[in-house]
XYZ file of C-alpha atoms in Angstrom:
435
model
C 0.705 0.173 -0.223
C 1.579 3.564 -1.427
C 1.220 6.405 1.276
C -1.269 8.875 -0.574
C -3.503 5.374 -1.131
C -2.781 5.181 3.264
C -3.978 8.574 3.596
C -6.567 8.854 0.969
C -8.435 6.274 2.657
C -11.460 6.026 4.612
C -10.480 3.624 7.261
C -7.550 5.160 8.646
C -9.136 8.982 8.951
C -7.883 9.584 12.792
C -10.622 11.282 15.944
C -7.351 12.389 17.133
C -5.563 15.488 16.714
C -3.170 16.187 15.206
C 0.556 15.586 17.547
C 3.073 18.275 17.649
C 6.270 18.652 15.936
C 9.320 20.636 18.145
C 11.174 20.423 15.606
C 12.360 19.862 11.812
C 11.867 16.540 9.870
C 15.540 16.704 9.382
C 16.687 17.211 12.242
C 13.942 16.798 14.524
C 11.783 14.313 13.564
C 10.169 12.806 17.218
C 8.194 15.320 19.127
C 8.317 15.472 22.865
C 5.313 13.323 24.935
C 6.415 15.247 28.416
C 6.142 18.191 26.592
C 2.390 17.352 25.261
C 1.334 16.101 28.387
C 2.620 19.058 30.210
C -0.362 18.570 32.538
C 0.748 15.059 33.812
C 2.633 16.098 36.845
C 3.291 19.391 36.683
C 5.787 19.909 39.766
C 6.435 24.042 40.693
C 8.252 25.468 42.838
C 7.692 24.616 46.459
C 7.602 26.624 49.518
C 9.933 24.855 51.659
C 10.188 26.791 54.811
C 11.485 24.393 56.329
C 14.127 23.600 54.168
C 17.725 25.351 53.757
C 17.915 27.916 50.898
C 20.483 25.576 48.589
C 18.972 22.831 48.101
C 15.557 25.003 47.196
C 17.389 26.100 44.744
C 18.478 23.194 43.129
C 15.701 21.647 43.662
C 14.152 24.393 41.725
C 16.859 23.981 39.296
C 16.717 21.003 38.322
C 19.693 20.387 39.421
C 19.649 16.472 40.800
C 23.627 16.339 39.959
C 23.931 18.530 42.765
C 21.306 17.900 44.458
C 23.263 14.289 45.562
C 26.588 16.174 46.824
C 24.419 18.094 49.522
C 21.386 15.488 51.055
C 24.149 13.751 53.102
C 23.728 16.153 56.267
C 22.357 14.172 58.664
C 19.833 17.257 58.980
C 18.430 17.366 55.339
C 15.146 18.628 55.559
C 13.220 15.036 54.539
C 11.464 16.282 50.910
C 14.953 16.504 49.608
C 16.350 13.133 50.805
C 12.449 11.452 49.809
C 13.395 13.572 45.956
C 17.463 12.641 45.724
C 15.932 8.946 46.796
C 13.759 9.778 43.212
C 16.739 11.617 41.579
C 18.313 8.256 41.027
C 15.120 6.076 41.303
C 15.492 3.972 44.374
C 13.195 1.629 46.040
C 12.608 3.864 48.754
C 11.445 6.392 46.716
C 7.986 6.471 47.391
C 8.057 5.525 50.376
C 9.863 8.693 51.430
C 7.576 10.958 49.594
C 5.194 9.107 51.058
C 6.125 10.012 54.343
C 6.590 14.245 53.053
C 2.146 13.182 52.561
C 1.917 12.512 56.128
C 4.293 14.393 57.938
C 4.751 17.690 56.095
C 3.589 20.777 57.436
C 3.741 22.611 54.010
C 1.335 22.450 52.185
C 3.596 22.970 49.058
C 5.763 19.871 50.518
C 2.841 18.299 49.997
C 1.293 18.798 46.901
C 5.704 18.750 45.616
C 5.628 14.856 46.791
C 1.944 13.763 45.902
C 2.424 14.978 41.409
C 6.046 13.375 42.654
C 4.473 10.071 43.909
C 2.366 10.423 40.308
C 5.194 10.370 37.709
C 7.440 7.482 39.785
C 3.811 5.543 39.038
C 3.633 6.969 35.250
C 7.252 5.916 34.640
C 6.954 2.619 35.994
C 3.593 2.167 33.735
C 1.511 1.290 37.382
C -1.111 3.334 36.120
C -4.102 2.657 38.934
C -1.510 4.825 41.706
C -1.098 7.497 39.200
C -4.546 7.813 39.720
C -4.495 8.168 43.488
C -2.035 10.223 43.562
C -3.253 12.622 40.807
C -6.929 11.807 42.584
C -5.038 13.175 46.127
C -4.734 16.638 44.338
C -7.852 16.632 43.876
C -8.326 17.200 46.564
C -5.851 19.298 47.664
C -7.140 21.615 44.889
C -10.189 20.760 43.359
C -10.193 23.254 40.893
C -7.135 22.517 39.189
C -7.778 21.999 35.396
C -3.819 20.514 35.097
C -5.093 17.758 37.591
C -8.593 17.229 36.174
C -7.558 16.442 32.899
C -4.942 14.067 34.504
C -7.906 12.028 36.060
C -9.489 11.731 32.826
C -6.129 10.292 31.219
C -5.344 7.627 33.762
C -9.150 7.116 34.613
C -9.560 5.608 31.190
C -5.269 3.778 31.440
C -7.312 2.069 34.299
C -9.602 0.093 32.233
C -7.177 -2.388 31.463
C -5.023 -2.536 34.599
C -1.550 -1.828 35.183
C 1.556 -2.635 33.241
C 3.967 -5.372 34.302
C 6.481 -7.796 33.536
C 5.720 -11.086 33.275
C 9.690 -12.559 31.509
C 12.765 -10.628 32.190
C 15.462 -12.979 30.545
C 18.172 -11.923 28.359
C 17.897 -11.456 24.903
C 18.355 -9.689 21.914
C 16.717 -7.610 19.332
C 17.674 -6.092 16.220
C 18.189 -2.533 15.305
C 15.759 -0.253 13.757
C 16.977 2.998 12.352
C 14.511 5.414 10.341
C 16.406 9.023 9.603
C 19.262 9.366 12.631
C 16.433 7.256 15.060
C 16.384 4.313 16.378
C 15.124 1.660 18.121
C 14.193 -2.694 17.852
C 11.790 -4.624 16.358
C 8.958 -6.067 19.290
C 6.093 -7.612 19.089
C 2.862 -5.944 20.278
C 0.462 -9.503 20.698
C 1.619 -10.979 18.780
C 2.666 -9.070 15.974
C 5.895 -8.565 14.345
C 6.776 -4.843 13.936
C 9.864 -2.157 14.992
C 9.447 1.490 16.586
C 11.565 3.553 17.399
C 12.558 4.176 21.266
C 12.429 7.795 22.927
C 13.923 8.310 26.322
C 12.431 11.941 26.160
C 8.718 10.415 25.838
C 7.079 10.038 29.167
C 4.651 7.422 27.451
C 4.337 5.462 24.727
C 2.362 6.897 21.006
C 1.394 4.512 18.615
C -0.505 6.527 15.037
C -4.051 5.407 14.441
C -3.216 3.621 11.043
C -0.775 1.040 13.276
C -3.021 0.858 16.121
C -6.058 -0.889 13.905
C -3.356 -2.915 11.157
C -2.031 -4.304 15.265
C -5.656 -4.947 16.216
C -4.805 -2.999 18.771
C -8.682 -0.826 20.427
C -8.828 3.117 19.765
C -10.814 5.103 22.256
C -11.169 8.548 22.896
C -10.181 10.677 26.422
C -12.428 13.729 27.570
C -8.987 15.737 28.578
C -7.481 18.034 26.629
C -3.952 18.202 26.508
C -1.451 21.120 25.632
C 1.424 21.717 23.157
C 4.255 24.037 23.230
C 2.831 26.977 21.504
C -0.478 26.738 23.861
C -2.950 24.725 21.751
C -5.348 22.634 23.761
C -6.497 19.427 21.930
C -7.928 15.736 22.519
C -6.568 12.703 22.165
C -7.139 8.351 21.855
C -5.485 5.815 24.042
C -4.883 2.987 23.475
C -3.808 -0.948 25.171
C -1.421 -3.802 24.083
C -2.146 -6.369 25.676
C 1.634 -7.806 25.241
C 4.700 -6.793 24.195
C 7.779 -8.653 24.316
C 10.728 -6.731 22.891
C 13.289 -9.047 22.666
C 12.783 -11.724 26.339
C 11.186 -8.992 28.054
C 8.041 -9.128 28.157
C 5.258 -6.516 29.102
C 1.570 -6.393 29.159
C -0.971 -3.974 29.721
C 1.610 -1.581 27.888
C -0.257 2.240 27.327
C 0.407 4.265 24.448
C -0.656 7.928 23.186
C -3.099 7.269 19.560
C -2.243 10.791 16.522
C -3.472 10.734 13.651
C -1.415 9.081 10.820
C -1.073 12.708 9.029
C 0.615 14.082 12.246
C 4.132 14.024 12.854
C 6.666 12.159 12.422
C 4.485 9.381 11.352
C 3.620 10.969 8.598
C 7.170 10.599 7.639
C 7.827 6.948 8.932
C 7.821 3.712 7.173
C 2.873 2.277 7.170
C 4.185 -0.865 9.723
C 6.337 1.007 12.203
C 4.451 3.864 13.582
C 5.507 3.829 16.907
C 7.133 4.731 19.954
C 8.224 3.440 23.444
C 8.575 5.892 25.659
C 10.139 5.333 29.657
C 7.311 2.800 30.812
C 8.872 0.692 28.468
C 12.644 1.038 28.431
C 12.613 1.387 32.396
C 10.911 -1.858 32.421
C 13.509 -3.506 29.885
C 16.187 -1.902 32.542
C 19.211 -2.248 30.965
C 19.738 -1.937 26.866
C 22.798 -2.136 25.081
C 23.544 -0.967 21.316
C 26.418 -2.280 19.118
C 26.416 -4.372 15.911
C 23.077 -3.849 14.659
C 21.586 -5.535 17.954
C 20.487 -4.698 20.977
C 21.261 -6.547 24.315
C 18.512 -6.668 26.414
C 17.612 -7.088 30.030
C 20.824 -8.833 30.735
C 21.858 -8.276 34.288
C 22.280 -4.649 35.711
C 25.658 -2.996 37.292
C 25.269 -2.874 41.077
C 23.887 0.280 42.197
C 25.737 2.941 43.817
C 24.159 6.954 43.986
C 27.262 8.285 43.500
C 27.831 6.151 40.525
C 25.260 7.157 38.517
C 25.516 9.653 35.477
C 21.704 9.367 34.898
C 18.931 11.318 36.935
C 15.360 11.182 37.166
C 13.430 14.620 37.292
C 9.356 13.347 38.126
C 9.319 10.756 34.867
C 12.307 12.393 33.012
C 15.609 11.810 32.404
C 18.800 14.037 32.528
C 22.649 12.726 31.595
C 25.433 14.774 33.007
C 27.958 16.022 30.342
C 31.267 18.395 30.993
C 32.545 20.915 28.423
C 35.985 22.291 30.055
C 35.698 20.450 33.170
C 32.578 21.837 33.330
C 29.335 19.425 34.145
C 26.357 20.541 32.771
C 22.898 19.012 32.673
C 21.216 17.349 29.533
C 18.055 15.615 28.905
C 17.779 12.078 27.302
C 17.006 12.337 24.539
C 16.865 9.538 22.279
C 14.331 10.491 20.637
C 15.805 13.749 19.342
C 17.722 13.521 15.853
C 20.495 16.431 16.654
C 20.629 18.307 19.814
C 20.223 21.350 21.131
C 22.295 22.923 23.588
C 19.758 26.122 25.749
C 20.515 29.359 27.147
C 21.919 28.139 30.283
C 24.307 27.042 27.704
C 24.591 30.185 26.256
C 24.945 32.193 29.036
C 27.919 29.985 30.552
C 29.996 30.220 27.790
C 29.013 32.916 25.434
C 32.621 33.651 23.730
C 31.498 30.637 21.817
C 28.820 32.817 20.586
C 31.158 35.599 18.703
C 32.211 32.535 16.141
C 29.165 31.839 15.161
C 26.160 32.675 13.067
C 22.795 34.212 14.152
C 20.022 32.294 12.118
C 16.005 31.992 12.878
C 14.640 28.753 14.266
C 10.751 27.993 13.235
C 9.566 25.325 15.469
C 6.029 23.912 14.228
C 3.393 23.450 16.636
C -0.179 22.345 15.427
C -1.263 25.186 13.650
C 0.811 27.286 14.040
C 4.972 27.883 14.678
C 7.057 30.423 16.482
C 10.395 31.578 15.913
C 13.765 31.858 18.044
C 16.979 33.502 17.643
C 20.220 30.406 17.744
C 23.615 31.031 16.515
C 24.957 28.009 14.839
C 28.703 26.786 15.910
C 31.240 24.843 13.631
C 31.663 22.334 16.669
C 31.718 22.268 20.616
C 34.233 18.817 21.843
C 31.783 17.471 24.851
C 32.702 14.448 27.210
C 30.509 12.028 28.190
C 30.996 9.031 30.571
C 34.278 9.839 29.429
C 34.389 9.446 26.341
C 34.308 12.145 24.035
C 32.143 13.621 21.510
C 31.955 16.322 19.698
C 28.194 18.016 18.183
C 29.013 19.344 14.953
C 27.329 22.141 14.161
C 25.735 23.468 17.262
C 23.195 25.392 17.563
C 22.655 26.862 20.354
C 19.214 28.482 21.355
C 19.248 32.205 22.595
C 15.600 31.647 24.866
C 13.879 28.871 25.953
C 11.966 26.917 22.861
C 10.743 24.215 25.368
C 8.878 23.891 28.826
C 12.267 23.439 31.305
C 14.194 24.313 29.481
C 16.011 27.058 30.920
C 16.579 24.100 33.728
C 18.759 23.217 30.974
C 21.771 23.271 29.203
C 20.359 21.403 25.875
C 18.603 18.374 24.753
C 21.056 15.510 24.221
C 20.295 13.465 21.081
C 20.973 10.694 19.882
C 24.043 12.749 16.808
C 26.270 12.018 20.044
C 25.600 9.066 21.134
C 25.768 7.322 18.506
C 29.745 8.090 18.883
C 30.895 5.550 19.912
C 30.599 1.428 19.167
C 29.057 0.341 22.191
C 26.044 3.002 23.909
C 24.391 1.470 26.704
C 21.371 2.602 29.034
C 21.393 0.614 32.644
C 18.308 2.087 34.507
C 19.062 -0.382 37.171
C 22.181 1.481 37.764
C 20.900 4.657 36.475
C 24.296 4.645 34.233
C 25.097 5.660 29.924
C 28.078 4.569 28.502
C 29.957 5.080 25.318
C 33.034 2.788 24.399
């Protein structure tokens, strides 16, 4: 079936609204579910009156790695001890946040702890727990629109049950590549397909046509999600009863559903229009790409907090790079084909901008576009997990382009992550490595 025939078939015309496109199709194919679904888990700045100003500043800046160095003292407030445990996905995260809910006298701390519990549950595919925490948020702030939308979303997902691991053994899957993005062959409800991996997506995504090809039932949700241009759109959901990645098999895997005429799926091959987000990738626990295959589900390294170079802020992952010996925090985003540098980097290394060329970059959203000033530099060298990497060319945004980008040095994409013969993600040890 040709692409034109596919798009012209009434059977595949989608009631689900188009997906936004963050960047141009050449350098930024896959969009950010996290930014679309900002209603899920909107953690703001806590008014932690019982906490030190330094820890509060680090928390507000989403500085996982810097906070790690500051919470060892015995008098560290409970809220920040809990946050640090969650930053590195330690098993005691939920227990510590629950203590904050029960013991804190700060309404803002309780709100933050509840929001983080919902995010932690979403990352693990525990939709019923996420719904429970969102309902707790609504008890705190009954008119909060974001929490109301999140309640509708998680309510739809809980009808099929929580995601769970039914088999976790070492295995392999063939690497699939598409325009700079990387994924693998998988089985969905026993049917073979290939989906892209996206660590920047807090839920998995599928086109409606792909869902129908796989025999998945699509449901509209009575909620709206926000896009970065300010628009609010409707969406649909579906659940795969079974998903197998190598020898890791999951039940009840949730997907957002968007139209086949939407980015990024309009550019992708029919039969491969899906994105595996964090709940699936974290469940696999270990992923190692080399020689055209992914090793999946092998024994992880031993976890120590001080050795981790991946951290979590809610349901998003960050990673630490260095430039000129200065540590910098980037979003870890395997769904991005191109790495972008943000205003924080520009302010730290303003001397680099003098050699670059000023340009205007157009960010596209649903029904609207927005122009951003950028400077393009020939090359910038970094170190990632002890491995030298080079971003060339380097695009530096001069003002925040996406929600949350003001607290990060950049968004780390596949152009840098693939600069080695072997790329490893260990979500137990919270480590990334390049060889």
